[in-house]
Amino acid sequence: MALDQRDGALALLELLRDLPGEARLNEPLAPYTTFRIGGPAWLLFFPKTVEALAEAAKRANAEKIPYRIIGGGAKVLFPDEGFPGLVLHTRLLRRVVEQEEGLWVEPGFPIFGLVKRGLWVLAGVPGSAGGAVVMNAGTRYGSISSYVTSVQTLLPDGSLAIIPREECRFSYRSSLFREKRLPVLGVGLKLPEEVRSVEGILAERRRTQPLGLPSAGCIFRNPEGASAGWLIDQVGLKGRRIGDAQISEKHANFIVNLGKAHAKDVLSLIEAAQTAVQRIFGITLSLELEVVLP
Ligand SMILES: Cc1cc2nc3c(=O)[nH]c(=O)nc-3n(C[C@H](O)[C@H](O)[C@H](O)COP(=O)(O)OP(=O)(O)OC[C@H]3O[C@@H](n4cnc5c(N)ncnc54)[C@H](O)[C@@H]3O)c2cc1C
């Protein structure tokens, strides 16, 4: 669909007109991300039901319209120019059903809600259940993949499917849903039996991470046997600033937004870190951050 922004937004609005949800035309994405960065999406749509989310994704696929689903926006960098397509936001999809074997949650159910229900290994990780599954969110105590029993998705042929955990291709900060960019429509979970207080974990995170400033958590995956933050510190880039984006002084694998950072500033810092670490250590830093290209 080769449309300009205004016509594109109106065409999308028309495409989703009969679906239950809230629509915002040409809505800046920055406020919907923890980085506070990103220009407008042609249409930002908040489906009110999982069926509407699936149907919106299906129609976007059929019309070959670029689309993205976001939850907490805690791992995503949108371009300054914005997103020429549809962004589906899951914040209205927060239902949870207790089952004999565990829980079934909608994709917008917050991670902190899972932590409150016993998933202590993710204490302090912001975002939604859907985003956590896509990213296989985890901490040094474990990853969500160990607790997922199945995931409901929409296959490219337009059919709904329940994928058992063994077929979700979970790996370090990735999954089938990230690789193939498939929607996560619902998540089955079996929570850990061990009960643990999260106070100590949260205090440790406050001590070691720059939580007072907007960021998207760790930018890079830790390479095998090494820490990305340590490597960036060793090449002398801790504290490096471009515009209002800065490699955190507190944790060099975080880039923080000091006020009005642009996506291009963040991308320049990413490139600087990758180039220096490659040159000095011969190690390739791969992105954990989900960068949406202009
Ligand atoms: C301060 C801070 C600390 C963090 N600490 C950690 C940590 O310790 N461990 C860790 O793993 N992560 C951490 N993160 C990153 C982030 O919290 C996780 O990656 C989280 O799982 C992101 O969830 P989200 O809902 O915000 O995803 P989003 O940022 O909204 O989306 C991330 C990706 O998933 C896709 N997506 C989201 N929802 C869906 C859906 N329903 N269907 C299909 N695709 C979807 C998006 O398109 C995007 O590609 C941290 C982030 C911050 C800001």
mmCIF file of C-alpha atoms and ligand atoms in Angstrom:
data_model
loop_
_atom_site.group_PDB
_atom_site.id
_atom_site.type_symbol
_atom_site.label_atom_id
_atom_site.label_comp_id
_atom_site.label_asym_id
_atom_site.label_seq_id
_atom_site.Cartn_x
_atom_site.Cartn_y
_atom_site.Cartn_z
ATOM 1 C CA MET A 1 0.000 0.000 0.000
ATOM 2 C CA ALA A 2 1.796 3.178 -1.130
ATOM 3 C CA LEU A 3 -0.053 5.860 0.770
ATOM 4 C CA ASP A 4 0.991 9.058 2.467
ATOM 5 C CA GLN A 5 0.598 9.455 6.195
ATOM 6 C CA ARG A 6 -2.857 11.042 6.218
ATOM 7 C CA ASP A 7 -4.407 8.706 3.662
ATOM 8 C CA GLY A 8 -2.622 5.739 5.218
ATOM 9 C CA ALA A 9 -4.004 6.533 8.663
ATOM 10 C CA LEU A 10 -7.538 6.907 7.309
ATOM 11 C CA ALA A 11 -7.298 3.680 5.309
ATOM 12 C CA LEU A 12 -6.205 1.828 8.446
ATOM 13 C CA LEU A 13 -9.014 3.343 10.457
ATOM 14 C CA GLU A 14 -11.454 2.115 7.827
ATOM 15 C CA LEU A 15 -9.860 -1.346 7.823
ATOM 16 C CA LEU A 16 -10.435 -1.758 11.570
ATOM 17 C CA ARG A 17 -13.700 0.211 11.845
ATOM 18 C CA ASP A 18 -15.869 -2.735 12.936
ATOM 19 C CA LEU A 19 -13.438 -4.073 15.554
ATOM 20 C CA PRO A 20 -13.900 -3.280 19.249
ATOM 21 C CA GLY A 21 -11.061 -1.056 20.381
ATOM 22 C CA GLU A 22 -9.737 2.469 20.692
ATOM 23 C CA ALA A 23 -7.975 4.118 17.770
ATOM 24 C CA ARG A 24 -5.565 7.061 17.696
ATOM 25 C CA LEU A 25 -4.503 8.579 14.410
ATOM 26 C CA ASN A 26 -0.891 9.686 13.885
ATOM 27 C CA GLU A 27 -0.154 9.079 17.537
ATOM 28 C CA PRO A 28 3.435 9.642 18.764
ATOM 29 C CA LEU A 29 4.850 6.380 20.107
ATOM 30 C CA ALA A 30 7.363 7.837 22.581
ATOM 31 C CA PRO A 31 4.902 7.865 25.519
ATOM 32 C CA TYR A 32 4.175 4.172 24.931
ATOM 33 C CA THR A 33 7.808 3.135 25.310
ATOM 34 C CA THR A 34 10.035 3.097 28.376
ATOM 35 C CA PHE A 35 12.747 4.804 26.266
ATOM 36 C CA ARG A 36 10.349 7.722 25.611
ATOM 37 C CA ILE A 37 11.517 7.725 21.988
ATOM 38 C CA GLY A 38 9.615 7.301 18.716
ATOM 39 C CA GLY A 39 7.622 9.327 16.212
ATOM 40 C CA PRO A 40 3.964 8.773 15.283
ATOM 41 C CA ALA A 41 2.344 5.565 14.087
ATOM 42 C CA TRP A 42 -0.175 6.061 11.303
ATOM 43 C CA LEU A 43 -2.635 4.306 13.539
ATOM 44 C CA LEU A 44 -2.293 3.146 17.119
ATOM 45 C CA PHE A 45 -5.057 0.715 17.978
ATOM 46 C CA PHE A 46 -5.923 -0.734 21.380
ATOM 47 C CA PRO A 47 -8.044 -3.843 20.741
ATOM 48 C CA LYS A 48 -10.577 -4.601 23.459
ATOM 49 C CA THR A 49 -10.599 -8.323 22.854
ATOM 50 C CA VAL A 50 -7.994 -10.877 21.876
ATOM 51 C CA GLU A 51 -10.195 -11.764 18.907
ATOM 52 C CA ALA A 52 -9.976 -8.147 17.725
ATOM 53 C CA LEU A 53 -6.188 -8.217 18.107
ATOM 54 C CA ALA A 54 -5.986 -11.386 16.032
ATOM 55 C CA GLU A 55 -8.381 -10.045 13.412
ATOM 56 C CA ALA A 56 -6.485 -6.736 13.121
ATOM 57 C CA ALA A 57 -3.208 -8.615 12.653
ATOM 58 C CA LYS A 58 -4.853 -10.896 10.101
ATOM 59 C CA ARG A 59 -6.212 -7.978 8.068
ATOM 60 C CA ALA A 60 -2.853 -6.168 8.194
ATOM 61 C CA ASN A 61 -1.175 -9.351 6.911
ATOM 62 C CA ALA A 62 -3.732 -9.768 4.150
ATOM 63 C CA GLU A 63 -3.351 -6.139 3.024
ATOM 64 C CA LYS A 64 0.454 -6.296 3.404
ATOM 65 C CA ILE A 65 0.362 -3.370 5.794
ATOM 66 C CA PRO A 66 3.365 -3.106 8.124
ATOM 67 C CA TYR A 67 2.246 -3.696 11.680
ATOM 68 C CA ARG A 68 3.731 -4.204 15.127
ATOM 69 C CA ILE A 69 2.273 -5.366 18.406
ATOM 70 C CA ILE A 70 3.549 -3.753 21.582
ATOM 71 C CA GLY A 71 2.883 -4.314 25.257
ATOM 72 C CA GLY A 72 4.933 -2.381 27.795
ATOM 73 C CA GLY A 73 7.196 -0.918 25.109
ATOM 74 C CA ALA A 74 10.123 -1.817 27.372
ATOM 75 C CA LYS A 75 12.331 -3.404 24.709
ATOM 76 C CA VAL A 76 11.588 -1.499 21.569
ATOM 77 C CA LEU A 77 13.087 1.468 19.722
ATOM 78 C CA PHE A 78 10.882 3.148 17.144
ATOM 79 C CA PRO A 79 12.328 5.542 14.554
ATOM 80 C CA ASP A 80 12.144 9.301 15.062
ATOM 81 C CA GLU A 81 10.232 9.466 11.756
ATOM 82 C CA GLY A 82 7.559 7.227 13.230
ATOM 83 C CA PHE A 83 6.023 4.013 11.990
ATOM 84 C CA PRO A 84 4.254 4.050 8.596
ATOM 85 C CA GLY A 85 1.651 1.466 9.486
ATOM 86 C CA LEU A 86 -0.370 -0.020 12.300
ATOM 87 C CA VAL A 87 0.721 -0.431 15.906
ATOM 88 C CA LEU A 88 -1.466 -2.728 17.997
ATOM 89 C CA HIS A 89 -1.186 -2.114 21.720
ATOM 90 C CA THR A 90 -2.192 -4.842 24.182
ATOM 91 C CA ARG A 91 -2.848 -2.756 27.288
ATOM 92 C CA LEU A 92 -6.594 -3.467 27.307
ATOM 93 C CA LEU A 93 -5.992 -7.224 27.155
ATOM 94 C CA ARG A 94 -5.236 -8.096 30.744
ATOM 95 C CA ARG A 95 -7.584 -10.899 31.671
ATOM 96 C CA VAL A 96 -6.294 -13.814 33.633
ATOM 97 C CA VAL A 97 -7.917 -17.198 34.130
ATOM 98 C CA GLU A 98 -6.876 -19.571 36.893
ATOM 99 C CA GLN A 99 -6.694 -23.113 35.627
ATOM 100 C CA GLU A 100 -6.116 -26.360 37.426
ATOM 101 C CA GLU A 101 -2.639 -26.583 35.959
ATOM 102 C CA GLY A 102 -1.710 -22.889 36.349
ATOM 103 C CA LEU A 103 -2.722 -19.625 34.683
ATOM 104 C CA TRP A 104 -3.861 -18.458 31.285
ATOM 105 C CA VAL A 105 -3.160 -14.788 30.684
ATOM 106 C CA GLU A 106 -3.943 -12.375 27.890
ATOM 107 C CA PRO A 107 -0.918 -10.769 26.228
ATOM 108 C CA GLY A 108 -1.248 -7.381 27.936
ATOM 109 C CA PHE A 109 -1.222 -8.856 31.431
ATOM 110 C CA PRO A 110 1.651 -7.083 33.199
ATOM 111 C CA ILE A 111 4.784 -8.956 34.191
ATOM 112 C CA PHE A 112 4.563 -7.468 37.694
ATOM 113 C CA GLY A 113 1.145 -9.139 37.999
ATOM 114 C CA LEU A 114 2.800 -12.467 37.242
ATOM 115 C CA VAL A 115 5.470 -11.699 39.816
ATOM 116 C CA LYS A 116 2.742 -10.955 42.378
ATOM 117 C CA ARG A 117 1.246 -14.356 41.607
ATOM 118 C CA GLY A 118 4.538 -16.134 42.217
ATOM 119 C CA LEU A 119 6.790 -15.686 39.172
ATOM 120 C CA TRP A 120 9.504 -14.194 41.372
ATOM 121 C CA VAL A 121 12.311 -14.859 38.854
ATOM 122 C CA LEU A 122 11.042 -11.908 36.782
ATOM 123 C CA ALA A 123 10.924 -9.451 39.702
ATOM 124 C CA GLY A 124 11.719 -5.949 38.460
ATOM 125 C CA VAL A 125 11.317 -6.723 34.743
ATOM 126 C CA PRO A 126 8.874 -4.233 33.179
ATOM 127 C CA GLY A 127 6.464 -5.064 30.370
ATOM 128 C CA SER A 128 3.680 -7.447 29.431
ATOM 129 C CA ALA A 129 3.279 -11.218 29.388
ATOM 130 C CA GLY A 130 3.175 -11.154 25.570
ATOM 131 C CA GLY A 131 6.384 -9.145 25.320
ATOM 132 C CA ALA A 132 8.025 -11.402 27.912
ATOM 133 C CA VAL A 133 7.259 -14.492 25.834
ATOM 134 C CA VAL A 134 8.449 -12.896 22.585
ATOM 135 C CA MET A 135 11.699 -11.789 24.226
ATOM 136 C CA ASN A 136 11.978 -14.815 26.514
ATOM 137 C CA ALA A 137 12.508 -12.314 29.319
ATOM 138 C CA GLY A 138 14.678 -13.466 32.142
ATOM 139 C CA THR A 139 17.072 -12.631 34.886
ATOM 140 C CA ARG A 140 19.914 -14.519 36.440
ATOM 141 C CA TYR A 141 17.303 -16.503 38.376
ATOM 142 C CA GLY A 142 15.597 -17.869 35.279
ATOM 143 C CA SER A 143 13.580 -17.073 32.165
ATOM 144 C CA ILE A 144 9.865 -17.100 31.447
ATOM 145 C CA SER A 145 10.377 -20.034 29.059
ATOM 146 C CA SER A 146 10.778 -22.391 32.034
ATOM 147 C CA TYR A 147 7.249 -21.547 33.183
ATOM 148 C CA VAL A 148 5.369 -21.332 29.885
ATOM 149 C CA THR A 149 3.184 -24.327 29.105
ATOM 150 C CA SER A 150 1.746 -23.100 25.777
ATOM 151 C CA VAL A 151 1.205 -19.977 23.706
ATOM 152 C CA GLN A 152 -1.676 -19.037 21.472
ATOM 153 C CA THR A 153 -0.672 -17.437 18.184
ATOM 154 C CA LEU A 154 -1.880 -16.523 14.727
ATOM 155 C CA LEU A 155 -0.154 -18.455 11.975
ATOM 156 C CA PRO A 156 0.764 -16.823 8.651
ATOM 157 C CA ASP A 157 -2.099 -18.720 6.954
ATOM 158 C CA GLY A 158 -4.553 -16.873 9.225
ATOM 159 C CA SER A 159 -5.383 -19.783 11.534
ATOM 160 C CA LEU A 160 -5.125 -19.712 15.316
ATOM 161 C CA ALA A 161 -2.849 -22.237 16.986
ATOM 162 C CA ILE A 162 -1.803 -23.267 20.461
ATOM 163 C CA ILE A 163 1.921 -23.935 20.441
ATOM 164 C CA PRO A 164 3.256 -26.168 23.216
ATOM 165 C CA ARG A 165 6.360 -24.910 25.015
ATOM 166 C CA GLU A 166 8.693 -27.403 23.326
ATOM 167 C CA GLU A 167 7.808 -25.890 19.945
ATOM 168 C CA CYS A 168 8.200 -22.242 20.990
ATOM 169 C CA ARG A 169 11.933 -22.291 20.080
ATOM 170 C CA PHE A 170 12.885 -20.402 23.205
ATOM 171 C CA SER A 171 16.506 -19.308 23.371
ATOM 172 C CA TYR A 172 18.441 -16.531 25.072
ATOM 173 C CA ARG A 173 16.131 -13.475 24.723
ATOM 174 C CA SER A 174 14.371 -14.937 21.721
ATOM 175 C CA SER A 175 11.590 -17.259 20.643
ATOM 176 C CA LEU A 176 9.670 -18.463 17.627
ATOM 177 C CA PHE A 177 7.453 -15.390 18.042
ATOM 178 C CA ARG A 178 10.419 -13.021 17.809
ATOM 179 C CA GLU A 179 12.081 -14.924 14.933
ATOM 180 C CA LYS A 180 8.936 -15.114 12.822
ATOM 181 C CA ARG A 181 7.239 -12.022 14.234
ATOM 182 C CA LEU A 182 4.105 -13.931 15.229
ATOM 183 C CA PRO A 183 1.442 -12.459 17.530
ATOM 184 C CA VAL A 184 1.232 -13.762 21.086
ATOM 185 C CA LEU A 185 -2.479 -13.899 21.854
ATOM 186 C CA GLY A 186 -2.408 -15.771 25.153
ATOM 187 C CA VAL A 187 0.039 -17.513 27.431
ATOM 188 C CA GLY A 188 -0.340 -20.592 29.616
ATOM 189 C CA LEU A 189 1.941 -20.639 32.643
ATOM 190 C CA LYS A 190 2.773 -22.965 35.478
ATOM 191 C CA LEU A 191 4.221 -20.839 38.252
ATOM 192 C CA PRO A 192 7.187 -21.924 40.369
ATOM 193 C CA GLU A 193 6.481 -23.847 43.530
ATOM 194 C CA GLU A 194 9.225 -22.083 45.442
ATOM 195 C CA VAL A 195 7.975 -18.873 47.064
ATOM 196 C CA ARG A 196 10.523 -16.113 47.451
ATOM 197 C CA SER A 197 10.453 -12.544 48.667
ATOM 198 C CA VAL A 198 11.378 -10.158 45.863
ATOM 199 C CA GLU A 199 12.453 -7.234 48.046
ATOM 200 C CA GLY A 200 16.138 -8.167 47.964
ATOM 201 C CA ILE A 201 16.056 -8.687 44.192
ATOM 202 C CA LEU A 202 14.423 -5.304 43.618
ATOM 203 C CA ALA A 203 16.920 -3.557 45.911
ATOM 204 C CA GLU A 204 19.794 -5.144 44.013
ATOM 205 C CA ARG A 205 18.348 -3.910 40.709
ATOM 206 C CA ARG A 206 17.943 -0.392 42.088
ATOM 207 C CA ARG A 207 21.564 -0.464 43.191
ATOM 208 C CA THR A 208 22.998 -1.676 39.874
ATOM 209 C CA GLN A 209 20.648 -0.277 37.196
ATOM 210 C CA PRO A 210 19.844 3.319 36.192
ATOM 211 C CA LEU A 211 16.156 2.997 36.993
ATOM 212 C CA GLY A 212 15.578 6.744 37.423
ATOM 213 C CA LEU A 213 15.972 7.470 33.698
ATOM 214 C CA PRO A 214 14.076 6.219 30.640
ATOM 215 C CA SER A 215 15.769 3.236 28.980
ATOM 216 C CA ALA A 216 14.967 -0.107 27.401
ATOM 217 C CA GLY A 217 16.984 -2.258 29.776
ATOM 218 C CA CYS A 218 20.003 -4.075 28.358
ATOM 219 C CA ILE A 219 20.818 -3.079 24.790
ATOM 220 C CA PHE A 220 23.001 -6.073 23.904
ATOM 221 C CA ARG A 221 22.861 -9.776 24.647
ATOM 222 C CA ASN A 222 25.741 -10.956 26.774
ATOM 223 C CA PRO A 223 28.180 -12.802 24.520
ATOM 224 C CA GLU A 224 29.056 -16.370 25.530
ATOM 225 C CA GLY A 225 31.075 -16.217 28.737
ATOM 226 C CA ALA A 226 31.270 -12.415 28.880
ATOM 227 C CA SER A 227 29.250 -9.423 30.016
ATOM 228 C CA ALA A 228 28.316 -6.834 27.386
ATOM 229 C CA GLY A 229 28.339 -4.085 30.031
ATOM 230 C CA TRP A 230 31.862 -5.009 31.149
ATOM 231 C CA LEU A 231 33.140 -5.024 27.557
ATOM 232 C CA ILE A 232 31.634 -1.590 26.834
ATOM 233 C CA ASP A 233 33.143 -0.264 30.040
ATOM 234 C CA GLN A 234 36.558 -1.698 29.087
ATOM 235 C CA VAL A 235 36.559 0.043 25.700
ATOM 236 C CA GLY A 236 36.034 3.339 27.492
ATOM 237 C CA LEU A 237 32.509 4.101 26.394
ATOM 238 C CA LYS A 238 30.757 4.210 29.757
ATOM 239 C CA GLY A 239 29.180 7.657 30.026
ATOM 240 C CA ARG A 240 29.591 8.438 26.274
ATOM 241 C CA ARG A 241 26.873 10.835 25.198
ATOM 242 C CA ILE A 242 25.395 11.658 21.810
ATOM 243 C CA GLY A 243 22.665 14.279 21.973
ATOM 244 C CA ASP A 244 20.512 13.300 24.939
ATOM 245 C CA ALA A 245 21.326 9.590 24.684
ATOM 246 C CA GLN A 246 24.005 8.282 26.998
ATOM 247 C CA ILE A 247 25.677 4.963 27.737
ATOM 248 C CA SER A 248 24.770 4.757 31.391
ATOM 249 C CA GLU A 249 27.455 5.611 33.934
ATOM 250 C CA LYS A 250 25.861 3.062 36.249
ATOM 251 C CA HIS A 251 25.511 0.093 33.879
ATOM 252 C CA ALA A 252 27.250 0.250 30.496
ATOM 253 C CA ASN A 253 24.787 -2.140 28.829
ATOM 254 C CA PHE A 254 22.023 0.437 29.347
ATOM 255 C CA ILE A 255 21.519 3.505 27.175
ATOM 256 C CA VAL A 256 19.534 6.173 28.974
ATOM 257 C CA ASN A 257 17.465 9.047 27.659
ATOM 258 C CA LEU A 258 18.556 12.223 29.433
ATOM 259 C CA GLY A 259 15.610 14.199 28.100
ATOM 260 C CA LYS A 260 15.028 14.542 24.377
ATOM 261 C CA ALA A 261 17.085 11.663 22.976
ATOM 262 C CA HIS A 262 16.417 10.654 19.385
ATOM 263 C CA ALA A 263 16.438 7.123 18.006
ATOM 264 C CA LYS A 264 19.314 8.116 15.729
ATOM 265 C CA ASP A 265 21.414 9.103 18.787
ATOM 266 C CA VAL A 266 20.756 5.705 20.359
ATOM 267 C CA LEU A 267 21.667 3.963 17.097
ATOM 268 C CA SER A 268 24.933 5.952 16.906
ATOM 269 C CA LEU A 269 25.849 4.837 20.436
ATOM 270 C CA ILE A 270 24.998 1.240 19.560
ATOM 271 C CA GLU A 271 27.261 1.421 16.532
ATOM 272 C CA ALA A 272 30.075 3.013 18.547
ATOM 273 C CA ALA A 273 29.893 0.227 21.157
ATOM 274 C CA GLN A 274 29.753 -2.541 18.551
ATOM 275 C CA THR A 275 32.665 -1.105 16.578
ATOM 276 C CA ALA A 276 34.900 -0.593 19.610
ATOM 277 C CA VAL A 277 34.178 -4.000 21.170
ATOM 278 C CA GLN A 278 34.772 -5.708 17.823
ATOM 279 C CA ARG A 279 38.036 -3.834 17.266
ATOM 280 C CA ILE A 280 39.484 -4.332 20.719
ATOM 281 C CA PHE A 281 38.107 -7.728 21.747
ATOM 282 C CA GLY A 282 37.107 -9.256 18.405
ATOM 283 C CA ILE A 283 33.659 -9.878 19.884
ATOM 284 C CA THR A 284 30.419 -9.125 18.036
ATOM 285 C CA LEU A 285 27.760 -7.596 20.269
ATOM 286 C CA SER A 286 24.309 -8.635 19.089
ATOM 287 C CA LEU A 287 21.225 -6.634 19.913
ATOM 288 C CA GLU A 288 18.789 -7.620 22.623
ATOM 289 C CA LEU A 289 16.869 -4.395 21.923
ATOM 290 C CA GLU A 290 14.186 -4.675 19.236
ATOM 291 C CA VAL A 291 15.037 -1.922 16.757
ATOM 292 C CA VAL A 292 12.248 -0.996 14.365
ATOM 293 C CA LEU A 293 13.907 0.417 11.272
ATOM 294 C CA PRO A 294 12.530 3.490 9.510
HETATM 295 C C1 LIG B 1 14.594 -0.803 33.338
HETATM 296 C C2 LIG B 1 14.438 -2.052 32.525
HETATM 297 C C3 LIG B 1 14.917 -3.251 33.018
HETATM 298 C C4 LIG B 1 14.786 -4.421 32.268
HETATM 299 N N1 LIG B 1 15.258 -5.595 32.774
HETATM 300 C C5 LIG B 1 15.124 -6.727 32.076
HETATM 301 C C6 LIG B 1 15.586 -7.981 32.584
HETATM 302 O O1 LIG B 1 16.123 -8.064 33.681
HETATM 303 N N2 LIG B 1 15.422 -9.086 31.815
HETATM 304 C C7 LIG B 1 14.821 -9.043 30.593
HETATM 305 O O2 LIG B 1 14.681 -10.083 29.944
HETATM 306 N N3 LIG B 1 14.357 -7.877 30.084
HETATM 307 C C8 LIG B 1 14.501 -6.731 30.796
HETATM 308 N N4 LIG B 1 14.037 -5.553 30.271
HETATM 309 C C9 LIG B 1 13.402 -5.559 28.950
HETATM 310 C C10 LIG B 1 11.885 -5.780 28.956
HETATM 311 O O3 LIG B 1 11.368 -5.538 30.236
HETATM 312 C C11 LIG B 1 11.532 -7.192 28.505
HETATM 313 O O4 LIG B 1 12.094 -7.498 27.239
HETATM 314 C C12 LIG B 1 10.009 -7.384 28.422
HETATM 315 O O5 LIG B 1 9.731 -8.722 28.178
HETATM 316 C C13 LIG B 1 9.403 -6.532 27.332
HETATM 317 O O6 LIG B 1 8.016 -6.661 27.385
HETATM 318 P P1 LIG B 1 7.107 -5.559 26.701
HETATM 319 O O7 LIG B 1 5.703 -5.940 26.860
HETATM 320 O O8 LIG B 1 7.501 -4.212 27.199
HETATM 321 O O9 LIG B 1 7.569 -5.714 25.182
HETATM 322 P P2 LIG B 1 7.576 -4.588 24.075
HETATM 323 O O10 LIG B 1 8.747 -3.686 24.263
HETATM 324 O O11 LIG B 1 6.237 -3.964 23.984
HETATM 325 O O12 LIG B 1 7.851 -5.486 22.791
HETATM 326 C C14 LIG B 1 9.053 -6.182 22.658
HETATM 327 C C15 LIG B 1 9.008 -7.014 21.369
HETATM 328 O O13 LIG B 1 7.953 -7.949 21.488
HETATM 329 C C16 LIG B 1 6.937 -7.706 20.509
HETATM 330 N N5 LIG B 1 5.640 -7.918 21.171
HETATM 331 C C17 LIG B 1 5.177 -7.384 22.326
HETATM 332 N N6 LIG B 1 3.982 -7.912 22.635
HETATM 333 C C18 LIG B 1 3.675 -8.792 21.654
HETATM 334 C C19 LIG B 1 2.586 -9.659 21.407
HETATM 335 N N7 LIG B 1 1.539 -9.756 22.224
HETATM 336 N N8 LIG B 1 2.629 -10.424 20.288
HETATM 337 C C20 LIG B 1 3.687 -10.367 19.429
HETATM 338 N N9 LIG B 1 4.726 -9.549 19.600
HETATM 339 C C21 LIG B 1 4.723 -8.775 20.712
HETATM 340 C C22 LIG B 1 7.163 -6.283 20.028
HETATM 341 O O14 LIG B 1 6.722 -6.109 18.694
HETATM 342 C C23 LIG B 1 8.680 -6.181 20.130
HETATM 343 O O15 LIG B 1 9.267 -6.805 19.027
HETATM 344 C C24 LIG B 1 14.166 -4.375 31.001
HETATM 345 C C25 LIG B 1 13.657 -3.157 30.509
HETATM 346 C C26 LIG B 1 13.791 -2.002 31.259
HETATM 347 C C27 LIG B 1 13.244 -0.721 30.722
#
